[in-house]
PDB file of C-alpha atoms and ligand atoms in Angstrom:
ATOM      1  CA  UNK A   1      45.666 -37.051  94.545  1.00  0.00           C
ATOM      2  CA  UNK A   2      48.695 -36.832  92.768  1.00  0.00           C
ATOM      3  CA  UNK A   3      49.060 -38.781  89.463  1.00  0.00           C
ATOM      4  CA  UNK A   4      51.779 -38.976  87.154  1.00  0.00           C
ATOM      5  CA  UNK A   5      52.011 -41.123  83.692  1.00  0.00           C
ATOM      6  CA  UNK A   6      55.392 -41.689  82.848  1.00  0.00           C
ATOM      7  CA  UNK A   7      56.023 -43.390  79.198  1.00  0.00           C
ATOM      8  CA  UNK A   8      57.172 -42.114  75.683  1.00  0.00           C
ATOM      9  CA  UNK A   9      56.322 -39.405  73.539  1.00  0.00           C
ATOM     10  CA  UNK A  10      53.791 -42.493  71.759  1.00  0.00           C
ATOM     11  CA  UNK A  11      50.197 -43.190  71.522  1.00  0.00           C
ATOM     12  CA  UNK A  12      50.785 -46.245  72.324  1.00  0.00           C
ATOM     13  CA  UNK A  13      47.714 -48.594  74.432  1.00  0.00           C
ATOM     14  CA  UNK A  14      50.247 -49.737  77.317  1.00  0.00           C
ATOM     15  CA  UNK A  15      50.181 -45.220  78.226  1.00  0.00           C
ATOM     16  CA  UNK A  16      46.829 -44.623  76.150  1.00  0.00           C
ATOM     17  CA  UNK A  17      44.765 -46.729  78.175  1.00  0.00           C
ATOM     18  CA  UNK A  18      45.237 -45.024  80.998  1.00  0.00           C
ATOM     19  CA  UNK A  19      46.032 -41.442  79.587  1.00  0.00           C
ATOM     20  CA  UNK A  20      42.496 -41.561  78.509  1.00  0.00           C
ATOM     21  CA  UNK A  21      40.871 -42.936  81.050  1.00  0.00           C
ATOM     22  CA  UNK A  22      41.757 -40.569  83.244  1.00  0.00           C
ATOM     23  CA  UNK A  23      41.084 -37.049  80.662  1.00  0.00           C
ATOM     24  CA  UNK A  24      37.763 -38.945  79.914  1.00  0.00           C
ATOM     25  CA  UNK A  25      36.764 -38.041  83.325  1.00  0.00           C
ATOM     26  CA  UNK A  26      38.462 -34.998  83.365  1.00  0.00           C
ATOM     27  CA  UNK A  27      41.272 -35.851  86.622  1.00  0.00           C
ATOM     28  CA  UNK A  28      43.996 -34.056  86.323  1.00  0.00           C
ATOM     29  CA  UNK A  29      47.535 -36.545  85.930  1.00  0.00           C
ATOM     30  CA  UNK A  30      50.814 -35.069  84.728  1.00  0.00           C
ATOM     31  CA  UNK A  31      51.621 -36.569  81.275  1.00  0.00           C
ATOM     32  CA  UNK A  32      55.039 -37.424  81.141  1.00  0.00           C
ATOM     33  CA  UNK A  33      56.790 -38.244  77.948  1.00  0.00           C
ATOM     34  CA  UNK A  34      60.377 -38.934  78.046  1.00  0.00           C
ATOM     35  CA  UNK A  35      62.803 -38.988  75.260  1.00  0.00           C
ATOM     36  CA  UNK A  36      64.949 -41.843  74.203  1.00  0.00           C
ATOM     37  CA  UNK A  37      68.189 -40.913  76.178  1.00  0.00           C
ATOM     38  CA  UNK A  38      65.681 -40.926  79.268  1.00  0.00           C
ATOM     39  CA  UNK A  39      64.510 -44.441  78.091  1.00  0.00           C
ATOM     40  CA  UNK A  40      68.207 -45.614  77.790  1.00  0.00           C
ATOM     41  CA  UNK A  41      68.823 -43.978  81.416  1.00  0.00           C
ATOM     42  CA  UNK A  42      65.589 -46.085  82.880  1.00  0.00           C
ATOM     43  CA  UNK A  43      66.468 -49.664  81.123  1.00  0.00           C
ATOM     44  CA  UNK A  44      69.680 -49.565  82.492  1.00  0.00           C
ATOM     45  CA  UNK A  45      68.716 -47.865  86.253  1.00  0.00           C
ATOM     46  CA  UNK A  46      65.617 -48.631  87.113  1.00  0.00           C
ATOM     47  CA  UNK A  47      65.066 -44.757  87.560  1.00  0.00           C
ATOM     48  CA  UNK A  48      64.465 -41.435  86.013  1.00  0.00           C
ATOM     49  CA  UNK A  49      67.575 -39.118  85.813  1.00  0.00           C
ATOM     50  CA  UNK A  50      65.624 -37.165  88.422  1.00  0.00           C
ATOM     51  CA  UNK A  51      65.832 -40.492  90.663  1.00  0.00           C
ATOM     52  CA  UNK A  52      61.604 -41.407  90.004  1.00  0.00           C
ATOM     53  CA  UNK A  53      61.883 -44.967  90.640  1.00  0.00           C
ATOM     54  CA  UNK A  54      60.597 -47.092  88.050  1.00  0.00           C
ATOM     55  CA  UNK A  55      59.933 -50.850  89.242  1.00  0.00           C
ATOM     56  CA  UNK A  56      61.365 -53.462  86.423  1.00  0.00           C
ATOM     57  CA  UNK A  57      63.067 -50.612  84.236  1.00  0.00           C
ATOM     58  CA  UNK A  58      59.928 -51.220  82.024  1.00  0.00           C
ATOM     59  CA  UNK A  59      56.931 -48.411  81.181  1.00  0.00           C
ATOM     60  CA  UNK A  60      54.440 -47.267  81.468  1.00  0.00           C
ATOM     61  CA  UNK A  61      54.641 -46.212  85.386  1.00  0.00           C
ATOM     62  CA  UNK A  62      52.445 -44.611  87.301  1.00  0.00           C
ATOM     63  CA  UNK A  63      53.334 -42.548  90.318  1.00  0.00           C
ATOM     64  CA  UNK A  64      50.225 -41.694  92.705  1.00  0.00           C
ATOM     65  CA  UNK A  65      51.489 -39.449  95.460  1.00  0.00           C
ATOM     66  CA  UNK A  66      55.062 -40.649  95.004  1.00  0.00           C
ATOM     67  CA  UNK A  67      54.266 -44.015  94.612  1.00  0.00           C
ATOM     68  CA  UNK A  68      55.857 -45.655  91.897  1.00  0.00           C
ATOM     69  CA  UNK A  69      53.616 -48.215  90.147  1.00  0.00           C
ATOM     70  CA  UNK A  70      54.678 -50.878  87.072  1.00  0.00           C
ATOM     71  CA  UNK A  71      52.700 -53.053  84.808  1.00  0.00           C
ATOM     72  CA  UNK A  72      50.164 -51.893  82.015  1.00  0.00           C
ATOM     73  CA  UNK A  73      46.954 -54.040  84.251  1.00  0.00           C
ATOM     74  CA  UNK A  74      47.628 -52.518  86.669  1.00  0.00           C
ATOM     75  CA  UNK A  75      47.775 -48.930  85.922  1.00  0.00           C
ATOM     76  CA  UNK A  76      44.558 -49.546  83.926  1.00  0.00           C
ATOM     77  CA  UNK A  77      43.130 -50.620  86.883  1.00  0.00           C
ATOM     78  CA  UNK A  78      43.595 -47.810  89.103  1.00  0.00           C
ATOM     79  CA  UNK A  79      43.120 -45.225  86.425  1.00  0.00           C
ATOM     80  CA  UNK A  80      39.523 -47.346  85.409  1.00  0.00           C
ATOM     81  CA  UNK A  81      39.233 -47.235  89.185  1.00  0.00           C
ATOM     82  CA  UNK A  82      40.014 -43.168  89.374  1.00  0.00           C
ATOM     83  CA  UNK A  83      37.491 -42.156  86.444  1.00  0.00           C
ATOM     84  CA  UNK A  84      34.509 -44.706  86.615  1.00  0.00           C
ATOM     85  CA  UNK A  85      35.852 -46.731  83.698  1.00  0.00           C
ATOM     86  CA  UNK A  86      36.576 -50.204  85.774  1.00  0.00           C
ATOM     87  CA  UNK A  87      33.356 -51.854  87.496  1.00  0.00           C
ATOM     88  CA  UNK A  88      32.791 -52.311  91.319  1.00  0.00           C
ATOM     89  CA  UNK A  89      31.272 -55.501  90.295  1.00  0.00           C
ATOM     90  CA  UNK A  90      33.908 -58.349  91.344  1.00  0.00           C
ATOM     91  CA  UNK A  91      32.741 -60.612  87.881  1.00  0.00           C
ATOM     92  CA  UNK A  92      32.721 -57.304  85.573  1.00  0.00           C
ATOM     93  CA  UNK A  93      35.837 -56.447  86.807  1.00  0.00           C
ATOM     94  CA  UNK A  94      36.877 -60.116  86.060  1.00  0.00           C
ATOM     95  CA  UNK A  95      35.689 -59.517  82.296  1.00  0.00           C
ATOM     96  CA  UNK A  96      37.678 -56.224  82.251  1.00  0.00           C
ATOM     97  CA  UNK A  97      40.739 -57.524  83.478  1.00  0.00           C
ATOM     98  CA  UNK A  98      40.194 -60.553  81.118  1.00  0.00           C
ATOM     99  CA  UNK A  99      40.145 -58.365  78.246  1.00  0.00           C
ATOM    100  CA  UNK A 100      43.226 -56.147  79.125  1.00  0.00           C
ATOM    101  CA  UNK A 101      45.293 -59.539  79.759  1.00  0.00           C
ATOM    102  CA  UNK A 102      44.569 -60.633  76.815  1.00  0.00           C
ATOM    103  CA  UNK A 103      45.534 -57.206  74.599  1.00  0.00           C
ATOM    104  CA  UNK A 104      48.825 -57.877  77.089  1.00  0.00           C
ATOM    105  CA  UNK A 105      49.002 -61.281  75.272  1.00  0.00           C
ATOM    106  CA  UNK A 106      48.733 -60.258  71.882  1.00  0.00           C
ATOM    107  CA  UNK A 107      50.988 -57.783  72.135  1.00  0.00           C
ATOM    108  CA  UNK A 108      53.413 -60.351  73.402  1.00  0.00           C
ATOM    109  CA  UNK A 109      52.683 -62.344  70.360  1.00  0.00           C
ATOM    110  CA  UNK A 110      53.782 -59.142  67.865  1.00  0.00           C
ATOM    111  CA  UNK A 111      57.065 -58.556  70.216  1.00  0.00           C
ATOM    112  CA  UNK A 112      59.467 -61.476  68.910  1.00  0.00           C
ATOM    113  CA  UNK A 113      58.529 -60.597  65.364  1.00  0.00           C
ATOM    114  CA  UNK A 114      59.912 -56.600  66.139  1.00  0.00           C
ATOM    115  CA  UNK A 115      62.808 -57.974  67.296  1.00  0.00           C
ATOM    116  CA  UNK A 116      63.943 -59.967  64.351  1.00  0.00           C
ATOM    117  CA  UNK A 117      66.569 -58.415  62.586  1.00  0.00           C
ATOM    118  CA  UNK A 118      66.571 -60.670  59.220  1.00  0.00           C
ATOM    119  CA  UNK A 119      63.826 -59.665  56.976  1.00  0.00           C
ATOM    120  CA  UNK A 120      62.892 -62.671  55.467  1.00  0.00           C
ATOM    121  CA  UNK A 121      62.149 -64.661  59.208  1.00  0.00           C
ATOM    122  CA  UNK A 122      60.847 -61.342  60.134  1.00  0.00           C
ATOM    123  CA  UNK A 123      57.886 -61.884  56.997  1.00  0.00           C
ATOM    124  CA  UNK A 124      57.760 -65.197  57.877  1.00  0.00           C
ATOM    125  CA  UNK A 125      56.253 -64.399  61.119  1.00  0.00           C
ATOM    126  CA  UNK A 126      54.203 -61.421  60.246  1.00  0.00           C
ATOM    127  CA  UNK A 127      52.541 -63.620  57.491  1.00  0.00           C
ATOM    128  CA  UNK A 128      51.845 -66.245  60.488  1.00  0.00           C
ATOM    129  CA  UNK A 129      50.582 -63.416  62.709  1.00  0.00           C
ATOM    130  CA  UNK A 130      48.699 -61.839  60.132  1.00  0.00           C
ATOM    131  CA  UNK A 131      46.619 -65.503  58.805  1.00  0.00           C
ATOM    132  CA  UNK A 132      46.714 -67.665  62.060  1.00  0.00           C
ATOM    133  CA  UNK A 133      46.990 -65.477  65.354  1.00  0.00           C
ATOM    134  CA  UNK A 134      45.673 -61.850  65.259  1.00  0.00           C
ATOM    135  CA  UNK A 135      42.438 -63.670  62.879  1.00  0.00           C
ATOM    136  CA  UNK A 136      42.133 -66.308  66.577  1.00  0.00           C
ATOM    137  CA  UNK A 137      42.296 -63.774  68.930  1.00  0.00           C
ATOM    138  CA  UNK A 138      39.971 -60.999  67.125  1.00  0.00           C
ATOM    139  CA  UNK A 139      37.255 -63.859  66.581  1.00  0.00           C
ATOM    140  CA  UNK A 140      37.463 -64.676  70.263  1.00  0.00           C
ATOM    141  CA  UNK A 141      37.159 -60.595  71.267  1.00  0.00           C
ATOM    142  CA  UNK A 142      34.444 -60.628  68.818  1.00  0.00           C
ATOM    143  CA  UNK A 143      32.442 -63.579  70.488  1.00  0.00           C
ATOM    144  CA  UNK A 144      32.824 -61.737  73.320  1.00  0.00           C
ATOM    145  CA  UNK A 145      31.412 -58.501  72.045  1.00  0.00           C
ATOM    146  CA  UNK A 146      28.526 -60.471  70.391  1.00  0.00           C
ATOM    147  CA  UNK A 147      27.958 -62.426  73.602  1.00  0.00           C
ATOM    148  CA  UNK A 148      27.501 -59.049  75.494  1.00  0.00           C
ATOM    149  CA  UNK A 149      23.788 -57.100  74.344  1.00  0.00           C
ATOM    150  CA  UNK A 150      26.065 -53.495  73.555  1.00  0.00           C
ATOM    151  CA  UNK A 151      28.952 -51.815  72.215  1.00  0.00           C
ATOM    152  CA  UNK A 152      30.804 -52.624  74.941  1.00  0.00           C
ATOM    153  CA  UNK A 153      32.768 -55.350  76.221  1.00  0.00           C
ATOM    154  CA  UNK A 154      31.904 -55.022  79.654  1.00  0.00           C
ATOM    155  CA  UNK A 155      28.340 -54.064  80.632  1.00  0.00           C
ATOM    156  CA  UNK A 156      26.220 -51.184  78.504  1.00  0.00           C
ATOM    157  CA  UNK A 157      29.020 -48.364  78.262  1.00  0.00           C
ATOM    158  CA  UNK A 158      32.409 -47.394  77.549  1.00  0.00           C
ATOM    159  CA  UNK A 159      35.546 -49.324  80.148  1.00  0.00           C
ATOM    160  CA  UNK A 160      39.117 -49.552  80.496  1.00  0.00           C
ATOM    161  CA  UNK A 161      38.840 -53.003  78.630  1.00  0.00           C
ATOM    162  CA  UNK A 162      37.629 -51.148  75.320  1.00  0.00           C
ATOM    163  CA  UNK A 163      40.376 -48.102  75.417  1.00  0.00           C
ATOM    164  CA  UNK A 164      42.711 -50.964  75.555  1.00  0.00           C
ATOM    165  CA  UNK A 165      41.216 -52.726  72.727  1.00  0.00           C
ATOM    166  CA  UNK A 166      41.005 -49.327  71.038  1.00  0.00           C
ATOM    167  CA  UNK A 167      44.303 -48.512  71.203  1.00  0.00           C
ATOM    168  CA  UNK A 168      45.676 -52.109  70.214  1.00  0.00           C
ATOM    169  CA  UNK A 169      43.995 -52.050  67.057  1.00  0.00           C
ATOM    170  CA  UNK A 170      44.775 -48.446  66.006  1.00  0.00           C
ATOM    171  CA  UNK A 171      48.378 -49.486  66.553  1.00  0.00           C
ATOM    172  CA  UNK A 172      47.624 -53.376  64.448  1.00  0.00           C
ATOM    173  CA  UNK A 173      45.749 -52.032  61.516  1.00  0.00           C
ATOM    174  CA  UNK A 174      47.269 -48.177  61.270  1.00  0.00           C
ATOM    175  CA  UNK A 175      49.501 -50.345  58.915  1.00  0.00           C
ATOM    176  CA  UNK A 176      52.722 -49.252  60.206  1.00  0.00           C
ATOM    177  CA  UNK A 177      53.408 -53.055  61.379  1.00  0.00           C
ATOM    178  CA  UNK A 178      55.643 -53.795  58.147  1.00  0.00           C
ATOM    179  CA  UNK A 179      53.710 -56.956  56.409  1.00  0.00           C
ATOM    180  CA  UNK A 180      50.883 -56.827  58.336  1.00  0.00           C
ATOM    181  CA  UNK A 181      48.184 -55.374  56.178  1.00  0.00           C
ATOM    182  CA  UNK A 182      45.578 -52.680  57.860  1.00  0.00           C
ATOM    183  CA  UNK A 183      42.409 -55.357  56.437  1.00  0.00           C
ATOM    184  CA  UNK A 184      43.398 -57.627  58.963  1.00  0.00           C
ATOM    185  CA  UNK A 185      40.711 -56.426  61.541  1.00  0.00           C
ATOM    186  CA  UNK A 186      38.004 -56.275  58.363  1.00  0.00           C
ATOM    187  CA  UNK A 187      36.192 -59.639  59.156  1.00  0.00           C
ATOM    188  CA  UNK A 188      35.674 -58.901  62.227  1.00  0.00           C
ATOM    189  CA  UNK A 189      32.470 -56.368  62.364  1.00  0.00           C
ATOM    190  CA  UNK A 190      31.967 -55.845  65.693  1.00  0.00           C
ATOM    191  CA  UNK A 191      35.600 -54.932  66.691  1.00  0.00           C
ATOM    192  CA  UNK A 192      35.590 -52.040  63.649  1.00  0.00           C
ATOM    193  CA  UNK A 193      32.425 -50.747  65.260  1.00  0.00           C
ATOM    194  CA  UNK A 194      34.064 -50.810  69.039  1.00  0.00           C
ATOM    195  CA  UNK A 195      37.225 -48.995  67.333  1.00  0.00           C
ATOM    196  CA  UNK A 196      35.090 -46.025  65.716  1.00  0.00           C
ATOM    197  CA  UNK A 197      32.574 -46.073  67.813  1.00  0.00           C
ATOM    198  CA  UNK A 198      35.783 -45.028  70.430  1.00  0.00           C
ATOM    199  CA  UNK A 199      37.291 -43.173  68.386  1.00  0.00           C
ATOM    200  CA  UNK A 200      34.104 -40.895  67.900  1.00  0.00           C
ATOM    201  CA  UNK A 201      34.301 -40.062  71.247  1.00  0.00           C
ATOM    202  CA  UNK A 202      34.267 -36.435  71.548  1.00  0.00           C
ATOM    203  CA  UNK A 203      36.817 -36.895  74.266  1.00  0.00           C
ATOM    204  CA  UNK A 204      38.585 -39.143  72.613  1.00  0.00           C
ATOM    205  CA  UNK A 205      38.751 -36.929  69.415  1.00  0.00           C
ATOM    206  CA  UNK A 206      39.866 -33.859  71.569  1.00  0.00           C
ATOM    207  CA  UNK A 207      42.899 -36.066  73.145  1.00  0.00           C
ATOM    208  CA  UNK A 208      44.142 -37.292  69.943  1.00  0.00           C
ATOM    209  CA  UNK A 209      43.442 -33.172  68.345  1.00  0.00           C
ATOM    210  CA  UNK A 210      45.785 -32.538  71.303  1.00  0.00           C
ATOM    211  CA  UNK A 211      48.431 -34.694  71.923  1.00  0.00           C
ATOM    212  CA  UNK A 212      48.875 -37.250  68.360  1.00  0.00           C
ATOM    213  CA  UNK A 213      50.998 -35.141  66.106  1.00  0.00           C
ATOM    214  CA  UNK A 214      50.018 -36.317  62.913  1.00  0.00           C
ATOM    215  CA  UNK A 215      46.576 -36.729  63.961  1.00  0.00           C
ATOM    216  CA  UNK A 216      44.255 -36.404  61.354  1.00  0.00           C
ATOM    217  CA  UNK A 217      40.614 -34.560  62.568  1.00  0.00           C
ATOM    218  CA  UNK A 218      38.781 -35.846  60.453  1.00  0.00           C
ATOM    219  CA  UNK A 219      36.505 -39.873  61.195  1.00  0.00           C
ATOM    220  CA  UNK A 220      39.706 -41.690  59.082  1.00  0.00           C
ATOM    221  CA  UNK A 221      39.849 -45.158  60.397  1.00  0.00           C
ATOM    222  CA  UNK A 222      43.208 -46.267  61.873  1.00  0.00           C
ATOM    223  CA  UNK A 223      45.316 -42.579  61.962  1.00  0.00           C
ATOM    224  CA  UNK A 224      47.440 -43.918  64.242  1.00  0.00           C
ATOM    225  CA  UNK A 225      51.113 -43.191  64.007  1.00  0.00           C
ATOM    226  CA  UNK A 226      53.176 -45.621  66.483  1.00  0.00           C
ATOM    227  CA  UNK A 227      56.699 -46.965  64.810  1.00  0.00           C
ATOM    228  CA  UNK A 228      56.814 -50.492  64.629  1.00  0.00           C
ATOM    229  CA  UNK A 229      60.375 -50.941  66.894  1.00  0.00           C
ATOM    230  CA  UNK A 230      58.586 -50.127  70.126  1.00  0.00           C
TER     231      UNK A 230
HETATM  232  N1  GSH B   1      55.031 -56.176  81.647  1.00  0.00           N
HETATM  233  C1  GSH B   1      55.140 -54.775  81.310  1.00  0.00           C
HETATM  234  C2  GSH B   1      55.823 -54.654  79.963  1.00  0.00           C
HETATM  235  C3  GSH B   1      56.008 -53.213  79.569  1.00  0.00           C
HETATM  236  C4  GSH B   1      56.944 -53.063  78.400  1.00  0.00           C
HETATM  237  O1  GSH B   1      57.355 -54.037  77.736  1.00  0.00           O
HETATM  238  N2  GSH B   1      57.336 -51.820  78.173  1.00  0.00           N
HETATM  239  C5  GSH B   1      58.302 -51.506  77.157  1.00  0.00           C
HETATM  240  C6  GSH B   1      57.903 -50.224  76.437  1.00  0.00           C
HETATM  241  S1  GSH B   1      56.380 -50.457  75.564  1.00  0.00           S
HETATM  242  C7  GSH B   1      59.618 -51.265  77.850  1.00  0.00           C
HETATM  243  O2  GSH B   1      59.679 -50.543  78.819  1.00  0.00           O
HETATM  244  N3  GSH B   1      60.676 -51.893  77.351  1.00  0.00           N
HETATM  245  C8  GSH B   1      61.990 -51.685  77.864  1.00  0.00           C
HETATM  246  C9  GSH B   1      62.606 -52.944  78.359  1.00  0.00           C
HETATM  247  O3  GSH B   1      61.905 -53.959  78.538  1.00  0.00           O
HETATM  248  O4  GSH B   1      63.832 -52.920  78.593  1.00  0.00           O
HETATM  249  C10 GSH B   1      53.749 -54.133  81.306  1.00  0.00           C
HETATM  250  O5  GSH B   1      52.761 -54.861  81.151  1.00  0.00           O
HETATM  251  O6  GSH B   1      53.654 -52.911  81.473  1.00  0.00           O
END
């Protein structure tokens, strides 16, 4: 099979999740980063300079033996799919997909405050963010975690559903999210322990060694390094 992630030069969790997935399990994709004249190209064409088509001029995209295919579910799905990281079961799958949506949602919620230009409506909203909706939505991932008898979200090991997680809060609490302090994940135990306990990985550590620039190597919490206009 022939896989190919397109998306920036970013570790960000729309490309992470399945990046990872799919070097996890060790099948082979071609990682495509593009630069920002590329990005420009794709908003306004819906298509690579080399004419890749790339449905709703968004990323990530995944093309699977020429196939171009949208939406950051979706790709999870079929790279969870490809390297044993998205359950068979019809209900798990339900709690996987359940958890992906949901990173989709909260990083919907942090989009209209990157896009505010004024600084002072810009705080406004981060403060709001920071002491009303990330503090909801981590206490409902971390009834969910409690609710389930393991690390994991999903069953007893590691899915698509906590890579996602993974590489939402790396990006939340890295502290690069101007006015949005790095302690807001610190309530919520079992969501710290999910992030390190991923990003102790030895896969995971060998992907970030290889491919995050500023990566540090050693077990520092949050080294993530993903600008706050994407
Ligand atoms: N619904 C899409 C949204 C993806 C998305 O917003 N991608 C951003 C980059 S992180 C993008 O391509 N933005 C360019 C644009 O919307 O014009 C998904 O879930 O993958």
């Amino acid at each position: 099979m022939d896989l190919k992630i397109i998306y920036l030069d970013l570790p960000f969790w729309r490309a992470e999740v399945a990046r990872l997935a799919l070097f996890i399990a060790d099948v082979k994709f071609d990682d495509l980063r593009i630069n920002s004249a590329e990005f420009s190209y794709l908003q306004e064409n819906g298509k690579l300079m080399d004419g890749t088509l790339i449905p709703f001029n968004q990323l990530p995209v995944l093309v699977i033996n020429g196939q171009s295919i949208a939406q950051t579910g979706g790709i999870a799905r079929i790279c969870g799919k490809l390297s044993g990281m998205y359950p068979e079961d019809i209900i798990e799958a339900g709690k996987v997909d359940q958890i992906i949506d949901t990173v989709t949602d909260i990083n919907e919620l942090l989009n209209p405050s990157m896009r505010e230009n004024d600084p002072i409506k810009k705080r406004v909203m981060r403060e709001e963010l920071t002491n009303k909706d990330l503090p909801n939505y981590f206490g409902y991932l971390e009834d969910i975690l409690n609710a389930n008898n393991s690390n994991w979200f999903v069953g007893g090991k590691m899915s698509v559903a906590d890579i996602a997680v993974w590489g939402l809060l790396g990006w939340i609490a890295s502290g690069v999210l101007d006015d949005i302090p790095p302690g807001v994940i610190n309530p919520f135990k079992r969501l710290k322990k999910l992030y390190n306990e991923v990003s102790q990985n030895p896969h995971v550590r060998e992907w970030k060694i290889k491919t995050y620039a500023h990566e540090k190597t050693s077990n520092d919490e949050y080294a993530f390094d993903v600008p706050d206009s994407i």
